[in-house]
Short mmCIF file of C-alpha atoms in Angstrom, two decimals:
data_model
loop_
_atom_site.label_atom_id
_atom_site.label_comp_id
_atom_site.label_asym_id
_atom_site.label_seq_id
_atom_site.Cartn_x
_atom_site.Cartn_y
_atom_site.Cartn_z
CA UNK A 1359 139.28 -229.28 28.57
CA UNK A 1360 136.96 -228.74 31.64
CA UNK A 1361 134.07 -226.91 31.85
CA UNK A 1362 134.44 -223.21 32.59
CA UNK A 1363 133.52 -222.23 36.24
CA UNK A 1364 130.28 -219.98 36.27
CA UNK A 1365 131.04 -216.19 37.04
CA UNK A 1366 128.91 -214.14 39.49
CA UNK A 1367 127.65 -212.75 36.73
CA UNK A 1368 126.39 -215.62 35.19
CA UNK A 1369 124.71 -217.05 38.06
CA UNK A 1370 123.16 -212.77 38.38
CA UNK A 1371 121.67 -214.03 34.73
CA UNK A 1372 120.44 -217.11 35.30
CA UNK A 1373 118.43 -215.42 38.55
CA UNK A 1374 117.40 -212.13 36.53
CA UNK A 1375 118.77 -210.39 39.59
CA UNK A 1376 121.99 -208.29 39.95
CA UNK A 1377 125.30 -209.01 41.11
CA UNK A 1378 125.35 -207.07 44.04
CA UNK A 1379 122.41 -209.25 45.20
CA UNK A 1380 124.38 -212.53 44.15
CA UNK A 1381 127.32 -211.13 46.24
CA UNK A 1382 124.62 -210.41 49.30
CA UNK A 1383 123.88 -213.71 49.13
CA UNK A 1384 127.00 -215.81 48.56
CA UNK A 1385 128.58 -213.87 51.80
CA UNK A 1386 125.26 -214.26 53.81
CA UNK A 1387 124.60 -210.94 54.35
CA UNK A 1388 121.23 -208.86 54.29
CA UNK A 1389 119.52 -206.44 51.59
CA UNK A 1390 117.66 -209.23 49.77
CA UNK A 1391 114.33 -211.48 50.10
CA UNK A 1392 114.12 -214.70 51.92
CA UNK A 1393 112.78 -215.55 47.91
CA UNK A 1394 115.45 -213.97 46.34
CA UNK A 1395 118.32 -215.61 48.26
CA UNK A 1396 116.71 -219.29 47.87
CA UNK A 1397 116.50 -218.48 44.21
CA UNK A 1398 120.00 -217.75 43.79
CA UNK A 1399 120.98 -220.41 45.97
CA UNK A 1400 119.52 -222.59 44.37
CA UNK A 1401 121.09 -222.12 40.58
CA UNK A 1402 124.18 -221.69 42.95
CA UNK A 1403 123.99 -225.70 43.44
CA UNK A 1404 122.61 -226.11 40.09
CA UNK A 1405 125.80 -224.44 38.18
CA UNK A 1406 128.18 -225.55 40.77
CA UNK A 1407 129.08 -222.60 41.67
CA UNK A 1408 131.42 -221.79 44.82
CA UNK A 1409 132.06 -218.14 45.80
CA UNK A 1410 135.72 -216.60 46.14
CA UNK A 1411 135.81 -214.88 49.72
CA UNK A 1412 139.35 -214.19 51.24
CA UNK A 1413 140.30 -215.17 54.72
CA UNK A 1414 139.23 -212.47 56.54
CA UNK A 1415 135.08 -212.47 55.05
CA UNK A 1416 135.36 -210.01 52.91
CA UNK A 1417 135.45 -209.55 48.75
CA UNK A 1418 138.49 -207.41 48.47
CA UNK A 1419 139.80 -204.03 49.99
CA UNK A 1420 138.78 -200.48 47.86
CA UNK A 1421 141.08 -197.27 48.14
CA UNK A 1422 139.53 -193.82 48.43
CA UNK A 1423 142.59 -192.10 47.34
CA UNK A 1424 142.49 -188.80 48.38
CA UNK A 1425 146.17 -186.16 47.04
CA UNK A 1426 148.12 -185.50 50.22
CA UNK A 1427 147.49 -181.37 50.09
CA UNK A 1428 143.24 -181.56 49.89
CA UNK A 1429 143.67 -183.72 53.22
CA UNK A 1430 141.10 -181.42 54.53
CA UNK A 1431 138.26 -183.14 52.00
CA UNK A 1432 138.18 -185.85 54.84
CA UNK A 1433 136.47 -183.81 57.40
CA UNK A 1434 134.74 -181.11 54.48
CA UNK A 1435 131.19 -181.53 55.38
CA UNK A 1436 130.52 -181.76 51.58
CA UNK A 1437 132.54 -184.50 50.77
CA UNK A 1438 132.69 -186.16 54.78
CA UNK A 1439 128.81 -187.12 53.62
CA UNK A 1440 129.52 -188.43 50.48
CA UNK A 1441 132.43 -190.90 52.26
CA UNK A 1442 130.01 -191.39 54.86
CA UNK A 1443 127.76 -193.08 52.41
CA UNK A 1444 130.81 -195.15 50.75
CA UNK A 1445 131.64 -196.10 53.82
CA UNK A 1446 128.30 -197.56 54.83
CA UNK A 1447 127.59 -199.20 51.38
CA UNK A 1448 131.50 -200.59 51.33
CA UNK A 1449 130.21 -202.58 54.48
CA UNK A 1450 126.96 -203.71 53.90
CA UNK A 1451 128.77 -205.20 51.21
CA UNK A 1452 131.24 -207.02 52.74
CA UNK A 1453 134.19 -204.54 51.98
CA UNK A 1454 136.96 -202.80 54.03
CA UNK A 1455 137.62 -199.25 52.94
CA UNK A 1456 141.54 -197.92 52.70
CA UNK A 1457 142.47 -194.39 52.63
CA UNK A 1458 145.47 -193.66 50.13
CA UNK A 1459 147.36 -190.47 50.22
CA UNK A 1460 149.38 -189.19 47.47
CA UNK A 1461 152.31 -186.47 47.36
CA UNK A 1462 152.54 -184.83 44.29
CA UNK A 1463 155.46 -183.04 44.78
CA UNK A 1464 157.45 -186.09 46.39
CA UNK A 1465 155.83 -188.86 44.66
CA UNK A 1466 155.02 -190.46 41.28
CA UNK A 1467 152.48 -192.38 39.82
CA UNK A 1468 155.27 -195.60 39.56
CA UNK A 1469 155.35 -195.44 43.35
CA UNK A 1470 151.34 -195.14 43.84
CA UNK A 1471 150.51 -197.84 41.61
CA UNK A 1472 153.03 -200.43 43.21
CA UNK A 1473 151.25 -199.74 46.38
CA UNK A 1474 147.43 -199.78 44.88
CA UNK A 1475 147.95 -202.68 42.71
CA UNK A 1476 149.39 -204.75 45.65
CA UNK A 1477 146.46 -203.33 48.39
CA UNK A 1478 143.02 -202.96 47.01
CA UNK A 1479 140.55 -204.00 44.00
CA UNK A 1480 139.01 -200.90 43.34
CA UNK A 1481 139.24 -197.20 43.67
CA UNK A 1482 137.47 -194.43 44.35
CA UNK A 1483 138.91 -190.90 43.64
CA UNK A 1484 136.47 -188.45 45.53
CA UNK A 1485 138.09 -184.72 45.39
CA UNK A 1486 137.01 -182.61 42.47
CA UNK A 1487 140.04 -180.69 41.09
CA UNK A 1488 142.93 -181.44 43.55
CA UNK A 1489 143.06 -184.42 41.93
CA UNK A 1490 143.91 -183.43 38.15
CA UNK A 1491 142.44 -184.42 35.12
CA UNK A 1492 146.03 -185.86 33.25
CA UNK A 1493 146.53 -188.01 37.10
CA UNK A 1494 142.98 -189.34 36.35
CA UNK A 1495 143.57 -190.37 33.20
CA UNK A 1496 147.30 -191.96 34.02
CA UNK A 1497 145.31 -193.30 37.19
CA UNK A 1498 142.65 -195.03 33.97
CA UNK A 1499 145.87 -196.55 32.87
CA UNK A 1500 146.59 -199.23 36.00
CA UNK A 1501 143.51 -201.06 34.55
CA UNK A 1502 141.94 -200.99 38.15
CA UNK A 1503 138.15 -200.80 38.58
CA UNK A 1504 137.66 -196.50 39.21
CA UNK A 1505 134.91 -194.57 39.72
CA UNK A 1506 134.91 -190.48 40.20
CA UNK A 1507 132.69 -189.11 42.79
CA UNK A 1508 131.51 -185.07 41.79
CA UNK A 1509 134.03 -185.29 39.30
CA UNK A 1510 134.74 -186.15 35.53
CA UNK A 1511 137.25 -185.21 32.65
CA UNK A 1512 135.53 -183.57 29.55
CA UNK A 1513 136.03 -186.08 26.24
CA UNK A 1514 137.07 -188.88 28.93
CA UNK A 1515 134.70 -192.57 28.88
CA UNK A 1516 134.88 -192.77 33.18
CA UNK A 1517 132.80 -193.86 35.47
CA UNK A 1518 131.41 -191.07 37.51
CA UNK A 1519 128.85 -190.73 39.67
CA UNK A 1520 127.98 -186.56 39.87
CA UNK A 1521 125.19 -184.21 41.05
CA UNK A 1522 123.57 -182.66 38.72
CA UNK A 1523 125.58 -179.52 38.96
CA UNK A 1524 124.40 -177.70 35.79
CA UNK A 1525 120.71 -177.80 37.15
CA UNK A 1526 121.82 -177.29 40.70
CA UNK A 1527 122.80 -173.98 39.63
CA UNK A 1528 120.37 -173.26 37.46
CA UNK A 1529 117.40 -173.62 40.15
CA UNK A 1530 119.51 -171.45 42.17
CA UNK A 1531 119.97 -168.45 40.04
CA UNK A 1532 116.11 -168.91 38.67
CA UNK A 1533 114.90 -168.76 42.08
CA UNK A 1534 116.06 -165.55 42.51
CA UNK A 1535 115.03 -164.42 38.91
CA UNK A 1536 111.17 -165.50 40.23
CA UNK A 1537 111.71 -163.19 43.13
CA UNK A 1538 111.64 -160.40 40.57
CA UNK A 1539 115.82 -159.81 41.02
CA UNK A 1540 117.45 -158.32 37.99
CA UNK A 1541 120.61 -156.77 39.95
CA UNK A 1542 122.25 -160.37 41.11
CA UNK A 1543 125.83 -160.63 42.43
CA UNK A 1544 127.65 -163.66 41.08
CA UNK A 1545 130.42 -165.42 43.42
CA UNK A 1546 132.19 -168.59 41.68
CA UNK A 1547 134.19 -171.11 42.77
CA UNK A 1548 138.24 -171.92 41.18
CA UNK A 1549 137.47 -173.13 37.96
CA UNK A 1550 139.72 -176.56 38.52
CA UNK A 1551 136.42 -177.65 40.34
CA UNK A 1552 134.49 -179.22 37.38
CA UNK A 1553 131.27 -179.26 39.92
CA UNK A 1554 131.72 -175.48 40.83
CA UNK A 1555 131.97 -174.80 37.35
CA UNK A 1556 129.03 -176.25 36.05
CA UNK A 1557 127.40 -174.88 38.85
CA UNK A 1558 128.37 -171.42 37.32
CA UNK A 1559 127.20 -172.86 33.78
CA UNK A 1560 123.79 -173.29 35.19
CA UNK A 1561 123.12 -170.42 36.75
CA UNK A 1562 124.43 -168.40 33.52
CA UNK A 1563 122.02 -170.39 31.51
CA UNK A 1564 119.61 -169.31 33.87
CA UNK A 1565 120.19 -165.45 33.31
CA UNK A 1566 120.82 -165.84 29.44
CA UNK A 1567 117.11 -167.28 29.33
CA UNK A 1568 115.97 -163.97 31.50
CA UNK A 1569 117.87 -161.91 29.09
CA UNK A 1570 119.75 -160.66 32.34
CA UNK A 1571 123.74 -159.86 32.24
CA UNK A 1572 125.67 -159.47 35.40
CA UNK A 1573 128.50 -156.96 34.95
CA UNK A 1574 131.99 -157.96 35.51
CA UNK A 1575 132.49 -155.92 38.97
CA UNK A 1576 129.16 -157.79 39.79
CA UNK A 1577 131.31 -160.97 40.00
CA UNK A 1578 134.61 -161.03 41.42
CA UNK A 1579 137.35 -163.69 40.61
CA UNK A 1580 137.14 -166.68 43.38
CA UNK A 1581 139.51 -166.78 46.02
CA UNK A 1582 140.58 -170.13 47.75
CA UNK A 1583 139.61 -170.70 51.29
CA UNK A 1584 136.65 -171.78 53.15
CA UNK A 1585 134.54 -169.72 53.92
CA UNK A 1586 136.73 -166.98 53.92
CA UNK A 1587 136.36 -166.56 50.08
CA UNK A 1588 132.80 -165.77 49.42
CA UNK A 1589 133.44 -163.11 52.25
CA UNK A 1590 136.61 -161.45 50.42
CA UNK A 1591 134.48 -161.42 47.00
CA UNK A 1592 131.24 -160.22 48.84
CA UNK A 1593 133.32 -157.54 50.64
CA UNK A 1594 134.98 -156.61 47.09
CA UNK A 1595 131.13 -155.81 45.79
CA UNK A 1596 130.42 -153.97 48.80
CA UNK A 1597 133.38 -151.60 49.37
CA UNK A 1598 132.73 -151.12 45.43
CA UNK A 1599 129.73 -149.14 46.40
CA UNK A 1600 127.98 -151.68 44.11
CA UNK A 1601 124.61 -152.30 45.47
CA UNK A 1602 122.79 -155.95 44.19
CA UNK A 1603 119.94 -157.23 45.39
CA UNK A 1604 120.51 -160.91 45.73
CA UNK A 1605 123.49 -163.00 45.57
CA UNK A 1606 123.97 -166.66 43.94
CA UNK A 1607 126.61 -168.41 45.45
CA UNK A 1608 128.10 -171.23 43.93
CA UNK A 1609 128.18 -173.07 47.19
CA UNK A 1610 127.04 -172.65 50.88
CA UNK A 1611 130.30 -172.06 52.05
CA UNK A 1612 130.43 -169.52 50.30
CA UNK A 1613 127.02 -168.48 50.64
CA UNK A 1614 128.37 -168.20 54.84
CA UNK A 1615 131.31 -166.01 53.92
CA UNK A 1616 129.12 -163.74 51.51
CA UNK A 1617 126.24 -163.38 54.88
CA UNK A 1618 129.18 -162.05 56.97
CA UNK A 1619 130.60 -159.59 55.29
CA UNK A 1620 126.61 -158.27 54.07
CA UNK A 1621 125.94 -158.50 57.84
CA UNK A 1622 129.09 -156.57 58.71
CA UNK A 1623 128.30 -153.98 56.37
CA UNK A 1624 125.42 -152.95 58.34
CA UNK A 1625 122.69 -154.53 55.56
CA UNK A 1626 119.98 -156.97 56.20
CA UNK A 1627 119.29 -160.18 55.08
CA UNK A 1628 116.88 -160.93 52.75
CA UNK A 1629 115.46 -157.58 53.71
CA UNK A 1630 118.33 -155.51 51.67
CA UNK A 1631 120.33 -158.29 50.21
CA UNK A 1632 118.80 -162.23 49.09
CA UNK A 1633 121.52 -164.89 49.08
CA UNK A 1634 121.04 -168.46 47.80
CA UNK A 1635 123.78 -171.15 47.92
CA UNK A 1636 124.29 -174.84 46.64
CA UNK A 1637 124.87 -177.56 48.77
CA UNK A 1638 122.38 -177.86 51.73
CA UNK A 1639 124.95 -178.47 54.12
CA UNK A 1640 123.80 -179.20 57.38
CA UNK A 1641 124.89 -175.83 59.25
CA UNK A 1642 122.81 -174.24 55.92
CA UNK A 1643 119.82 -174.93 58.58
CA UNK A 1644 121.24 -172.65 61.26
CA UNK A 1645 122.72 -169.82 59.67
CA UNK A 1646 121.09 -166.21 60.39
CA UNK A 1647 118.72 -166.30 58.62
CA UNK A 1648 118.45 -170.36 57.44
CA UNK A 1649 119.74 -170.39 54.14
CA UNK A 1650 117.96 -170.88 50.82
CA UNK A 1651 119.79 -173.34 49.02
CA UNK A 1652 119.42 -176.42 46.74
CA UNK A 1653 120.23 -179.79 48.07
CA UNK A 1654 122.88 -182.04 46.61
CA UNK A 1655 122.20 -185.41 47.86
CA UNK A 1656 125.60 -186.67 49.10
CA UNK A 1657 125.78 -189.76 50.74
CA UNK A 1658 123.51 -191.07 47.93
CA UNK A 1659 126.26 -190.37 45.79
CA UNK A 1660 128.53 -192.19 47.85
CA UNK A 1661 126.24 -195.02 48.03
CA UNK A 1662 125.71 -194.65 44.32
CA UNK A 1663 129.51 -194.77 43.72
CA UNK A 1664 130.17 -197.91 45.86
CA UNK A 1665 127.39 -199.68 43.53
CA UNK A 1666 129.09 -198.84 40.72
CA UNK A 1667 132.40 -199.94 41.69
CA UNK A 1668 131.00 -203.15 43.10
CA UNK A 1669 129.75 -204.21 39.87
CA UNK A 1670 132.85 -203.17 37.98
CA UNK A 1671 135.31 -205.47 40.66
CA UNK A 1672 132.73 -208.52 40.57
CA UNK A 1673 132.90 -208.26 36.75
CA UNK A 1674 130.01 -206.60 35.09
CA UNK A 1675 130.82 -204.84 32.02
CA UNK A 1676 129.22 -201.14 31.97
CA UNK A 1677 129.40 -198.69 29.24
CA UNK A 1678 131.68 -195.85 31.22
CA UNK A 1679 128.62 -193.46 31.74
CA UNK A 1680 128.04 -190.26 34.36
CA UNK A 1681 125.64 -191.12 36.65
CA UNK A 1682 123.75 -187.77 37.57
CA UNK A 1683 121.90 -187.39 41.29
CA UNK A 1684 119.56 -184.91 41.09
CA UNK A 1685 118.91 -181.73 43.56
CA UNK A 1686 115.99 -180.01 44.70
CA UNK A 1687 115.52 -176.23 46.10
CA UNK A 1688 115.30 -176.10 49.67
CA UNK A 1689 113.36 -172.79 50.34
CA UNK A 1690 114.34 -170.80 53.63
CA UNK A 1691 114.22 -167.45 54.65
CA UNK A 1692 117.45 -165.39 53.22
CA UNK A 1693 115.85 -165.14 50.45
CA UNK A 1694 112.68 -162.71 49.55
CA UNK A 1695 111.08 -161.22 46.64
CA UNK A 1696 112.77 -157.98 45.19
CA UNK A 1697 110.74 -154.38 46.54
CA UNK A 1698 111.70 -151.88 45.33
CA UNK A 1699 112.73 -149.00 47.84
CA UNK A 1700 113.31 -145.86 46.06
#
C-alpha cells in the first residue's frame, strides 16, 4: 500500500503555523513572512507535498445563501459590511464568492442542495431569522462546511461567528442608567432575530441589576420595517401621553425612526428625550444630533467568518463553537444626563 499523501494540515503541523497560512503559501499569495513561506516550503519538498488548486487559481467556490424574501440584507448597511468583509477575506484567499437565493414558498431543500452540493465547498448563511432555525439545522444535514454569521440555534453545536449581543445591549441600557435615567422607553426588535433578542436580554439584565422595571406601555411590541418601526413604537409612547426620559433602542435603525417621531412631537433631543441605539452604522455619525450607540464590529465578523470556514473546507477539525466579537460604546451627543425639570 503507498504512503498516504500529506494533508494541508499536516504540513500546518509540521510548520507550527496554520492552514490558512499553508494555503497563502501553496497559491502564492500574500499575508505571510518571507520566513514563514520558506519554512513551509520547505517541509512542502520535504513531505512531498503538491497542492490541489482547480483550473481557474482558486481553492473552491463558497455560497452566501441568502432566502429569496430578506433580499434586501444585500444592500442593509448592517449586514452589506459584514459581506463586505467576506468578500475581501474570500479573495485574499484565493476564493470566488456565489450568492444563492432560496424560495421558500416555491422551493425545497431537495432542490437547494442539488444545486449547492454541485456549486460550492462551503457556505455561509448570513441573515439572522429569515433564515429559520429547523432550515439551519436541515441545511447541517448536507454535510457541507457552514458557518452562521450574527446568528445561532439555541442547543445546536454550529459554527457561528456573533457579536456579542448580550453585552451590546447591556452597555447600552447601563449607559443611560449612569446618566441618572430611571424612566427608560424600551423598543425591541421581532423576536425571530436571535441578535435583537439578546440585545433585549442585555439591556434587561442591565435594569434588573439597577432594580429598575420598565412598564409594559413603556415598551411597545416591534413592528417590521426599517426604520419605520422604531418610529410607529416611539409614536405609540408619545401619543400615550407617556413621558420617558431616554430611550434604548435595540438597533440604530430604530434608534432613526424613534428621533423622528420625538422630533415631530415638538421634543428635543437629548435635551427632553436621550436615545441610544446598537449598531454604529455609518449614517449613526450624521443623524441630528450624532447618535450614541455601541459599535458592532461588522466586517470583522465577516472576516472572522471566512477564517472559520476556510479552515473547516481545507480540513481542520474545530469543536463547533460561537465565536463572539466584542462592541464598545461610542459616546455622541443624543444622549445627556437626566435633570430634572419640575
Amino acid at each position: 500500500m503507498g504512503r498516504q499523501k500529506p494533508s494541508m494540515r499536516d504540513i500546518a503541523r509540521a510548520a507550527n503555523v496554520s492552514v490558512s497560512a499553508v494555503s497563502l503559501v501553496a497559491r502564492n499569495k500574500p499575508g505571510v513572512s518571507e520566513e514563514t513561506r520558506n519554512r513551509v516550503l520547505s517541509i512542502m519538498a520535504e513531505m512531498g507535498y503538491s497542492p490541489s488548486v482547480k483550473g481557474n487559481g482558486h481553492t473552491g467556490t463558497v455560497g452566501l445563501l441568502i432566502e429569496k424574501g430578506s433580499m434586501p440584507v444585500i444592500v442593509d448597511i448592517f449586514y452589506g459590511d459584514i459581506i463586505r468583509g467576506l468578500q475581501s477575506e474570500a479573495q485574499r484567499l484565493g476564493y470566488q464568492v456565489a450568492l444563492h437565493m432560496f424560495d421558500r414558498a416555491q422551493e425545497n431543500l431537495d432542490s437547494l442542495r442539488d444545486s449547492l452540493l454541485g456549486s460550492v465547498q462551503g457556505l455561509i448563511v448570513a441573515n439572522d431569522g429569515d433564515i429559520s432555525h429547523d432550515m439551519v439545522v436541515q441545511l447541517q444535514s448536507f454535510e457541507l462546511p457552514m458557518v452562521l454569521i450574527e446568528s445561532y440555534v439555541p442547543g445546536k453545536e454550529l459554527h457561528c461567528v456573533i457579536g456579542d449581543n448580550f453585552a451590546a445591549g447591556y452597555t447600552a441600557m447601563q449607559h443611560l442608567i449612569d446618566l441618572g435615567h430611571r424612566d427608560i422607553a424600551v423598543l425591541r426588535g421581532p423576536t425571530k432575530y436571535s441578535s435583537l433578542v439578546d440585545r433585549f436580554h442585555g439591556a434587561m439584565s442591565a435594569l434588573a441589576e439597577a432594580r429598575l422595571s420598565v412598564p409594559a406601555e413603556m415598551m411597545p411590541a416591534p413592528v417590521s420595517g426599517h426604520p419605520q418601526k422604531g418610529y410607529l413604537q416611539m409614536r405609540e409612547i408619545l401619543q400615550a401621553g407617556l413621558k420617558p426620559t431616554a430611550v434604548f433602542a435595540v438597533s440604530d435603525k430604530t434608534a432613526f425612526g424613534a428621533m423622528n417621531a420625538i422630533r415631530e412631537a415638538g421634543l428635543r433631543i437629548p435635551q427632553d428625550i436621550s436615545v441610544v441605539g446598537i449598531d454604529d452604522v455609518s449614517e449613526s455619525a450624521y443623524t441630528h444630533p450624532p447618535l450614541t450607540t455601541v459599535h458592532i464590529p461588522r466586517q470583522e465578523m465577516g472576516i472572522l467568518a471566512m477564517r472559520k470556514l476556510h479552515r473547516l473546507m481545507e480540513g481542520e477539525r474545530e469543536i463547533p463553537t460561537k465565536t463572539l466579537v466584542y462592541s464598545r460604546l461610542v459616546e455622541r451627543q443624543s444622549t445627556s444626563r437626566f435633570s430634572d425639570k419640575s
